[in-house]
PDB file of C-alpha atoms in Angstrom:
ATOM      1  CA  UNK F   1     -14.576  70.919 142.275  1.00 60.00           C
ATOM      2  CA  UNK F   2     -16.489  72.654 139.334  1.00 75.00           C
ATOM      3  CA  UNK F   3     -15.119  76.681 138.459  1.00 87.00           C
ATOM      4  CA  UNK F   4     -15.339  79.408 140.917  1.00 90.00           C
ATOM      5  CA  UNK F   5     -17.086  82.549 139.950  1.00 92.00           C
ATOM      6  CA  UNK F   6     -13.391  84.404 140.659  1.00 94.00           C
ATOM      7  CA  UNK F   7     -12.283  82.121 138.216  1.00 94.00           C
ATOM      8  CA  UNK F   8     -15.036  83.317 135.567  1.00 96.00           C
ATOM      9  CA  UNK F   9     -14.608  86.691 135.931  1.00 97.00           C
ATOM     10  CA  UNK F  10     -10.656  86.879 135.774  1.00 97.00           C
ATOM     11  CA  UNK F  11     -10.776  84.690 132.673  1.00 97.00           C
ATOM     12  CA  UNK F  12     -13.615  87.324 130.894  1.00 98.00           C
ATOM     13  CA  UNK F  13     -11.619  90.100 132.932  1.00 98.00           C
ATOM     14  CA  UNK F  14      -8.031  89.152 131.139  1.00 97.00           C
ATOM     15  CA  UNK F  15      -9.278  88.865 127.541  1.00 97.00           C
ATOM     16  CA  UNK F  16     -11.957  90.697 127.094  1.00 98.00           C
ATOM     17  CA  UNK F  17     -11.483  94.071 129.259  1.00 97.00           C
ATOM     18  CA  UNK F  18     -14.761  94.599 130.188  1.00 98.00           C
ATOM     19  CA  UNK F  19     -16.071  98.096 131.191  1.00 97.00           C
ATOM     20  CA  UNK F  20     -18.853  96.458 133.042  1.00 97.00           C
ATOM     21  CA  UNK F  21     -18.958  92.559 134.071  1.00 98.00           C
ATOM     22  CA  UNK F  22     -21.784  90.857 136.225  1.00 97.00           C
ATOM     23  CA  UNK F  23     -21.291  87.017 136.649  1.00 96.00           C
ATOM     24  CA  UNK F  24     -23.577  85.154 138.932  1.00 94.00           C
ATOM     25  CA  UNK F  25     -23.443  81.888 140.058  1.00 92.00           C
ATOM     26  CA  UNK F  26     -26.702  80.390 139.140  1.00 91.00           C
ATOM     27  CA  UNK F  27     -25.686  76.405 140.346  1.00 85.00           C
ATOM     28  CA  UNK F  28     -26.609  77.529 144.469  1.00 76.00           C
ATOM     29  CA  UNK F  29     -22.758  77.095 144.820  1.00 65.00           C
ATOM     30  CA  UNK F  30     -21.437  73.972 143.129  1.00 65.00           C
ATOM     31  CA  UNK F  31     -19.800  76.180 140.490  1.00 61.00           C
ATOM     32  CA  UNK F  32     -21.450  74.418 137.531  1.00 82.00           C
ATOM     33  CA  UNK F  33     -23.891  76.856 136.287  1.00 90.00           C
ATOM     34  CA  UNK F  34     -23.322  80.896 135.433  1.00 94.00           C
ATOM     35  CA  UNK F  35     -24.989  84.042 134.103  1.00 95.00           C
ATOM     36  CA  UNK F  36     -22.971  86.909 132.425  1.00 96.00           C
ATOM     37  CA  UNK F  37     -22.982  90.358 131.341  1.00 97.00           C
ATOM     38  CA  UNK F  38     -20.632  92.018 130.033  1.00 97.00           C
ATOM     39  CA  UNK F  39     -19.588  95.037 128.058  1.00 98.00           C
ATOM     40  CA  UNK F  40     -16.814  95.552 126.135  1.00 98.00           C
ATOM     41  CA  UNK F  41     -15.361  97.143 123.315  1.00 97.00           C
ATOM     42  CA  UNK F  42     -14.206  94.149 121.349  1.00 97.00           C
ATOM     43  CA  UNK F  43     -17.730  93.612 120.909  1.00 97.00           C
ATOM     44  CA  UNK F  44     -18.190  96.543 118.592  1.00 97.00           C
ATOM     45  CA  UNK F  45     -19.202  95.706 114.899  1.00 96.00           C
ATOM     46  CA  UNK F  46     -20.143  92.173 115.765  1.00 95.00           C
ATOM     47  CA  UNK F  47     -22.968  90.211 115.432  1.00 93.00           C
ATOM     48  CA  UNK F  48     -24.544  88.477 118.778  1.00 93.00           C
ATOM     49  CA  UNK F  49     -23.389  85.316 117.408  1.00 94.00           C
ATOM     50  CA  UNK F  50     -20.033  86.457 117.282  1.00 95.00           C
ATOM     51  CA  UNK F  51     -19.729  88.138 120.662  1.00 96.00           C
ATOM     52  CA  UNK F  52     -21.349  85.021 122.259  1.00 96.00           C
ATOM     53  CA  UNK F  53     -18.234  82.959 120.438  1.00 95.00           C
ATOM     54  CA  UNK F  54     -15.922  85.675 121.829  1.00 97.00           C
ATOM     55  CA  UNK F  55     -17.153  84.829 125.225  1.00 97.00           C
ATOM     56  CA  UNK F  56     -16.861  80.907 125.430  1.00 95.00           C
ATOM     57  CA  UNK F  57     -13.542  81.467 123.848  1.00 95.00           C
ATOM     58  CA  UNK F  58     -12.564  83.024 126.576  1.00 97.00           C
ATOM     59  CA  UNK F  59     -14.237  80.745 128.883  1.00 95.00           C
ATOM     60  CA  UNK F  60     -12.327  77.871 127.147  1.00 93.00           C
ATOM     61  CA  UNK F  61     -10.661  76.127 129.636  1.00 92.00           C
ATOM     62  CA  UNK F  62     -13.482  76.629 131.794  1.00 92.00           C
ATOM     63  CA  UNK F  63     -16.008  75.554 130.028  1.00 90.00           C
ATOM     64  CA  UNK F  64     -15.015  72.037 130.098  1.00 86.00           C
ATOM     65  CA  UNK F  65     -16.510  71.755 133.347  1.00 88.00           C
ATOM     66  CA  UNK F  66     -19.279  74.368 133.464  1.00 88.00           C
ATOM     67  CA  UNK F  67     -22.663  72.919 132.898  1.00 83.00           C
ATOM     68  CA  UNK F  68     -24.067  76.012 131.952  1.00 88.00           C
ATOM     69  CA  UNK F  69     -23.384  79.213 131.227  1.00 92.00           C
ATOM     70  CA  UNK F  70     -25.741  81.610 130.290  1.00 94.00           C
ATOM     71  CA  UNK F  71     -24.819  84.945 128.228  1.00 95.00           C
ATOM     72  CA  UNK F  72     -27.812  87.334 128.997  1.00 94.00           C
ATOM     73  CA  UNK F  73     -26.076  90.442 128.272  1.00 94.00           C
ATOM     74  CA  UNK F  74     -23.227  90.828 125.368  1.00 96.00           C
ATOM     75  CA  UNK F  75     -22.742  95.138 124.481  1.00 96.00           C
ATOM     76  CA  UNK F  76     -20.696  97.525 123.311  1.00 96.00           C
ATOM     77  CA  UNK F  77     -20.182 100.570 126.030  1.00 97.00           C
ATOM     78  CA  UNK F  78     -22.435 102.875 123.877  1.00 95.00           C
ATOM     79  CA  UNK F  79     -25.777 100.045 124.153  1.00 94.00           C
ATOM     80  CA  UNK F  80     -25.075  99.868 127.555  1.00 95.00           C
ATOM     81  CA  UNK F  81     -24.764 103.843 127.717  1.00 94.00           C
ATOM     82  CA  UNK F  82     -28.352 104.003 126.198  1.00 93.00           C
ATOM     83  CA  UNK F  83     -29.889 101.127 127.937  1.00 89.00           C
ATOM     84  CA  UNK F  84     -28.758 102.811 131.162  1.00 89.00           C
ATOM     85  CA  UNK F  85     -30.387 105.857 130.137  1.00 90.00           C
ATOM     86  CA  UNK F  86     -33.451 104.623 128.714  1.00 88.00           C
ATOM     87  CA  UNK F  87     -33.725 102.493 131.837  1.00 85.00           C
ATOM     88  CA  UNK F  88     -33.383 105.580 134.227  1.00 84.00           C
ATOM     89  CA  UNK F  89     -35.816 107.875 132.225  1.00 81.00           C
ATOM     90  CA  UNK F  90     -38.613 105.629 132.363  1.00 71.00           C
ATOM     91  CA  UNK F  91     -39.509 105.862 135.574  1.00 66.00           C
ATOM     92  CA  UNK F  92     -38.968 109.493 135.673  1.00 57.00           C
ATOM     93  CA  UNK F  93     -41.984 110.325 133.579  1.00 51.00           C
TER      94      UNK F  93
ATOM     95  CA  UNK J   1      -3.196  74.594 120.553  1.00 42.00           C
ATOM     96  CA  UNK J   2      -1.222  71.307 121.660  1.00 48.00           C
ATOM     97  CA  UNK J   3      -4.328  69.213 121.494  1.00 54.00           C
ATOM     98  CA  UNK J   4      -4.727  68.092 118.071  1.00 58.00           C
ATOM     99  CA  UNK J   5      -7.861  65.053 119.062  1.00 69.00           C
ATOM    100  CA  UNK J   6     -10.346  65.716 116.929  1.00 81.00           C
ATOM    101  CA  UNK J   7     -13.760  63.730 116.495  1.00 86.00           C
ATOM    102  CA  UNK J   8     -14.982  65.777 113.511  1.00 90.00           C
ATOM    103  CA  UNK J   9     -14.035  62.750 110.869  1.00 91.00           C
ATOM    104  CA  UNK J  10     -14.004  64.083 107.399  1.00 92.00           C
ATOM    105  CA  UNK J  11     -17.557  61.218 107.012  1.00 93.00           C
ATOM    106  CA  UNK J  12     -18.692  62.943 110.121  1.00 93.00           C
ATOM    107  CA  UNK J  13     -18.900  65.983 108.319  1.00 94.00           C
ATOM    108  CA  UNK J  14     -20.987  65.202 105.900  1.00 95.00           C
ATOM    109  CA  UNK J  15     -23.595  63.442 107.624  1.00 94.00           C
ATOM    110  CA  UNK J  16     -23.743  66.614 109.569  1.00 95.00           C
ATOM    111  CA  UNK J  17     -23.772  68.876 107.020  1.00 96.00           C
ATOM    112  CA  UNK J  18     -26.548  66.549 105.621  1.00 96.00           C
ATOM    113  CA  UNK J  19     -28.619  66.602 108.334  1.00 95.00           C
ATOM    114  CA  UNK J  20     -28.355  70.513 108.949  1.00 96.00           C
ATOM    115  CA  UNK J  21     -29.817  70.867 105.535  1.00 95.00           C
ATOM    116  CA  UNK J  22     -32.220  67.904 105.411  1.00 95.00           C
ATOM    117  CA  UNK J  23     -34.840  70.504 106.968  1.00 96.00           C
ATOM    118  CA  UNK J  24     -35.405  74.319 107.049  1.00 97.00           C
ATOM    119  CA  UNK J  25     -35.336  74.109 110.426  1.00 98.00           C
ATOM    120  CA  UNK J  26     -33.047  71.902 112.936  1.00 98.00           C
ATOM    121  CA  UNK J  27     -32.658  71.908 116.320  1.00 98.00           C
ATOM    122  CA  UNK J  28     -29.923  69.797 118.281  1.00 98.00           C
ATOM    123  CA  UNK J  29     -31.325  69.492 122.012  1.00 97.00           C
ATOM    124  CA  UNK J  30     -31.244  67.706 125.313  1.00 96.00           C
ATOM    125  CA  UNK J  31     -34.227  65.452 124.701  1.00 96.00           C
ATOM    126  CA  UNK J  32     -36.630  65.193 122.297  1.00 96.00           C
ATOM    127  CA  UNK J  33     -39.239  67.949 121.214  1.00 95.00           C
ATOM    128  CA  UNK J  34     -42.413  66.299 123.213  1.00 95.00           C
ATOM    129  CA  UNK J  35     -39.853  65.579 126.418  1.00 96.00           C
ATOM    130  CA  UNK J  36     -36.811  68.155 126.553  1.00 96.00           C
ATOM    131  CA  UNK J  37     -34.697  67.217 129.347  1.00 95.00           C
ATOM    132  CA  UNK J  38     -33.310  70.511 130.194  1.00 93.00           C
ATOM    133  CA  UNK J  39     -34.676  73.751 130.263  1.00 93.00           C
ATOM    134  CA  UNK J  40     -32.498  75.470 127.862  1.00 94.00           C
ATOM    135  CA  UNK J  41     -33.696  73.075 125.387  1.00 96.00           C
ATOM    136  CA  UNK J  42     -37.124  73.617 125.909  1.00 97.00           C
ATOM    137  CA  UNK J  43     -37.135  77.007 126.104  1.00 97.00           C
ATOM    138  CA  UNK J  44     -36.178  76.911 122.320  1.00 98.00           C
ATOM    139  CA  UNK J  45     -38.694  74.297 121.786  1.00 98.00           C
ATOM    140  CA  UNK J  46     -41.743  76.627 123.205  1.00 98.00           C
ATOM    141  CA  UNK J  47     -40.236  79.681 120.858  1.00 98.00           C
ATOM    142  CA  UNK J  48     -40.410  77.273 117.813  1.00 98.00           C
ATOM    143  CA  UNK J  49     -43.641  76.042 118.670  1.00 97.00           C
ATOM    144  CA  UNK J  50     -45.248  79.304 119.423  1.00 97.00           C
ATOM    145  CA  UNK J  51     -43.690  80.889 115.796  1.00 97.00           C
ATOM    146  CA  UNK J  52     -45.356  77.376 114.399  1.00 95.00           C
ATOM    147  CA  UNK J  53     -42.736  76.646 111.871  1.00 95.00           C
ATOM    148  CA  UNK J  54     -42.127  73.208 111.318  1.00 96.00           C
ATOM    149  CA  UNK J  55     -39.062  72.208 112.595  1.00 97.00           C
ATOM    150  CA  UNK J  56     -37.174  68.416 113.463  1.00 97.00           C
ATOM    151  CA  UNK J  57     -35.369  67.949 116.643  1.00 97.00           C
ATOM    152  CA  UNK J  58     -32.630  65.702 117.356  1.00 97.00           C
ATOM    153  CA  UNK J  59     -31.380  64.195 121.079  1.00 97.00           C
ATOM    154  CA  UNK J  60     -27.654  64.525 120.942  1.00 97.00           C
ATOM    155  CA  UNK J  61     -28.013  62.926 124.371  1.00 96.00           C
ATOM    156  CA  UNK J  62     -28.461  59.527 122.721  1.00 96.00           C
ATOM    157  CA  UNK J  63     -25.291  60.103 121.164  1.00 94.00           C
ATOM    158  CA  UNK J  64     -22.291  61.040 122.648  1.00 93.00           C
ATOM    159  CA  UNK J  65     -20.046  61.070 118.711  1.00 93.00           C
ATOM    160  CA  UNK J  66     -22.667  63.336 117.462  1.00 94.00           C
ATOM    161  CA  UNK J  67     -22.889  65.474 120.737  1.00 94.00           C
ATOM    162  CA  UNK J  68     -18.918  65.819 120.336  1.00 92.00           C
ATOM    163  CA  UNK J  69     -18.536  66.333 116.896  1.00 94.00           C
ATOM    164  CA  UNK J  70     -21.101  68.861 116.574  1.00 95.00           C
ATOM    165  CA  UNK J  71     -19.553  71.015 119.015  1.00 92.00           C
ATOM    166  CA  UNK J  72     -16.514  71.233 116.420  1.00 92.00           C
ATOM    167  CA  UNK J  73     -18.697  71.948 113.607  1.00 94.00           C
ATOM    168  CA  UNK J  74     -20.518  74.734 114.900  1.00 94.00           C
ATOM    169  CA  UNK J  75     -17.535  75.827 117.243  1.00 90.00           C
ATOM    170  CA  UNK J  76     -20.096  75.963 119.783  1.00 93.00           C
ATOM    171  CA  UNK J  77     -19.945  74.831 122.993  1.00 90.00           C
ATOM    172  CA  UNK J  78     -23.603  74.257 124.499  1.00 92.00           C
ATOM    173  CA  UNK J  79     -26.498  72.642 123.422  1.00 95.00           C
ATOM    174  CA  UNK J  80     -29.303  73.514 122.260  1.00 96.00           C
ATOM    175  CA  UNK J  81     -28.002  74.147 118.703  1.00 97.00           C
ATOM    176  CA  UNK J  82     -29.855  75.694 116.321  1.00 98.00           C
ATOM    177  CA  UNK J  83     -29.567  75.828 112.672  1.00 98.00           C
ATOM    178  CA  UNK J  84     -31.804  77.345 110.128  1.00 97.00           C
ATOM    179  CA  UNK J  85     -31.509  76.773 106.545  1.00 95.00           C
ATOM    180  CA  UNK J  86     -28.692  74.940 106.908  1.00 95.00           C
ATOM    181  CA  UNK J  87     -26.483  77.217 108.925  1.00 94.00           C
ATOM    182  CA  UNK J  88     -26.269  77.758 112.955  1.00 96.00           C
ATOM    183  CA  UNK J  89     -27.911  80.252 113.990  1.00 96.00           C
ATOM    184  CA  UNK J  90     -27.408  80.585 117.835  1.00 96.00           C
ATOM    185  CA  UNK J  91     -27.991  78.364 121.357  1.00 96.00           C
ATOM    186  CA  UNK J  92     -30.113  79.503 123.901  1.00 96.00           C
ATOM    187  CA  UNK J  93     -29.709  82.631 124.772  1.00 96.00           C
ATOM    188  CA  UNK J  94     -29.064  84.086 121.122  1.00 96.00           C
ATOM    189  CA  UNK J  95     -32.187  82.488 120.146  1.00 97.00           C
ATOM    190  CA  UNK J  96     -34.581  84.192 122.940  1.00 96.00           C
ATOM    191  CA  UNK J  97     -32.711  87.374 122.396  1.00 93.00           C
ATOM    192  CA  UNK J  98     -33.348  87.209 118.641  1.00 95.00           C
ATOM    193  CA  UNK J  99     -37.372  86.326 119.445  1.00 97.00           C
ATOM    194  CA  UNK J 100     -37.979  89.321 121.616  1.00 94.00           C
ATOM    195  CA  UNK J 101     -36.167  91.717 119.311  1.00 92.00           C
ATOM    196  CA  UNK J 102     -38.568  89.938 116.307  1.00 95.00           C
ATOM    197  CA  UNK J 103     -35.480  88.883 114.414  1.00 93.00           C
ATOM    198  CA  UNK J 104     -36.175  85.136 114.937  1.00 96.00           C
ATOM    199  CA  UNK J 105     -39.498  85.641 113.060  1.00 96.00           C
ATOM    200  CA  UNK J 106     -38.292  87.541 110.443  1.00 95.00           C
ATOM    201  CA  UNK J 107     -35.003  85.068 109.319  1.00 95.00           C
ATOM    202  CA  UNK J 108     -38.150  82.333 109.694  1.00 96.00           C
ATOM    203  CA  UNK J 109     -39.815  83.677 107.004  1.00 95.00           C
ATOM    204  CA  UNK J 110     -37.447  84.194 104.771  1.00 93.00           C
ATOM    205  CA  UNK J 111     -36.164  80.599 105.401  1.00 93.00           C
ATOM    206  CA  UNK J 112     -39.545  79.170 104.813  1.00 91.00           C
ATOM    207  CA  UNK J 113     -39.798  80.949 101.243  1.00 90.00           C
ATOM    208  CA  UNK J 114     -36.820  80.508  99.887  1.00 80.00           C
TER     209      UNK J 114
END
């Protein structure tokens, strides 16, 4: 049966309150393979090490039967803030 | 918690903490360094290679107590695992992340001198 993506997100959604949460299935539908972002506050004064643990804590349960789960994006709302804007003034020039 | 099976034997966890520090450098990986068998594992291998520390590999797939009790040591889920003078430093993604932002290279060095 593998994990749905709803089921990723309401996990990350329920104990981590995201501001901003991308999860895409990267297993072409089988459920067994994911990439995340997310923001969140709880990241704040953490290492990456520690956010990532934060993360598969919360993905727990699911990741007994995930295959692979890939955390490309871990931030605190004012990284993401300045990545946005970096991101949008670059072209600009 | 109601779960209370644990493979992390107190003998366990010493070899591992044994073979963490036997090098400066160990990675835990899906295959071996010359034949990774999955792509999260060799994308660490290629970042070690290309920094050309020395560093020893070992295929958790050709055992399933070590694969299981090194996911309690590290409290980490995923492998690749890797651990740098003697303590884990990250899987995957942690590890590319720390290479791009030249952070990898850095805690290297260090490692290497001390």
């Amino acid at each position: 049966m593998g994990v749905t993506k709803e089921q990723v997100e309401s996990s990350l959604t329920s104990k981590l309150s995201p501001s901003h949460l991308e999860v895409i299935d990267t297993s072409g539908g089988c459920g067994a393979s994911f990439a995340v972002e997310i923001v969140s506050t709880k990241f704040e004064g953490k290492r990456l090490l520690e956010r990532h643990r934060l993360v598969n804590a919360a993905l727990e349960n699911e990741m007994k039967e995930i295959h692979a789960l890939s955390i490309k994006k871990a931030q605190t709302p004012d990284q993401w803030k300045q990545q946005q804007e970096s991101d949008n003034s670059k072209p600009a020039a | 918690s109601f779960c209370c099976f644990s493979v992390l034997s107190p003998e366990l966890k010493t070899t591992l903490d044994k073979v963490v520090t036997s090098h400066k450098v160990v990675l835990f990986m899906k295959g071996t360094k010359d034949f990774p068998q999955c792509g999260f594992s060799h994308t660490v291998v290629q970042i070690l290679k290309s920094l050309n520390v020395p560093f020893e590999t070992i295929n958790i797939l050709e055992n399933e107590l070590l694969r299981q009790g090194l996911k309690e040591y590290s409290s980490w889920p995923t492998f690749p695992q890797l651990y740098i003078d003697g303590e884990f430093f990250g899987g995957c993604d942690i590890t590319v992340d720390a290479y791009e932002s030249g952070e990898l290279q850095e805690l290297l060095e260090k490692a290497m001198c001390s």
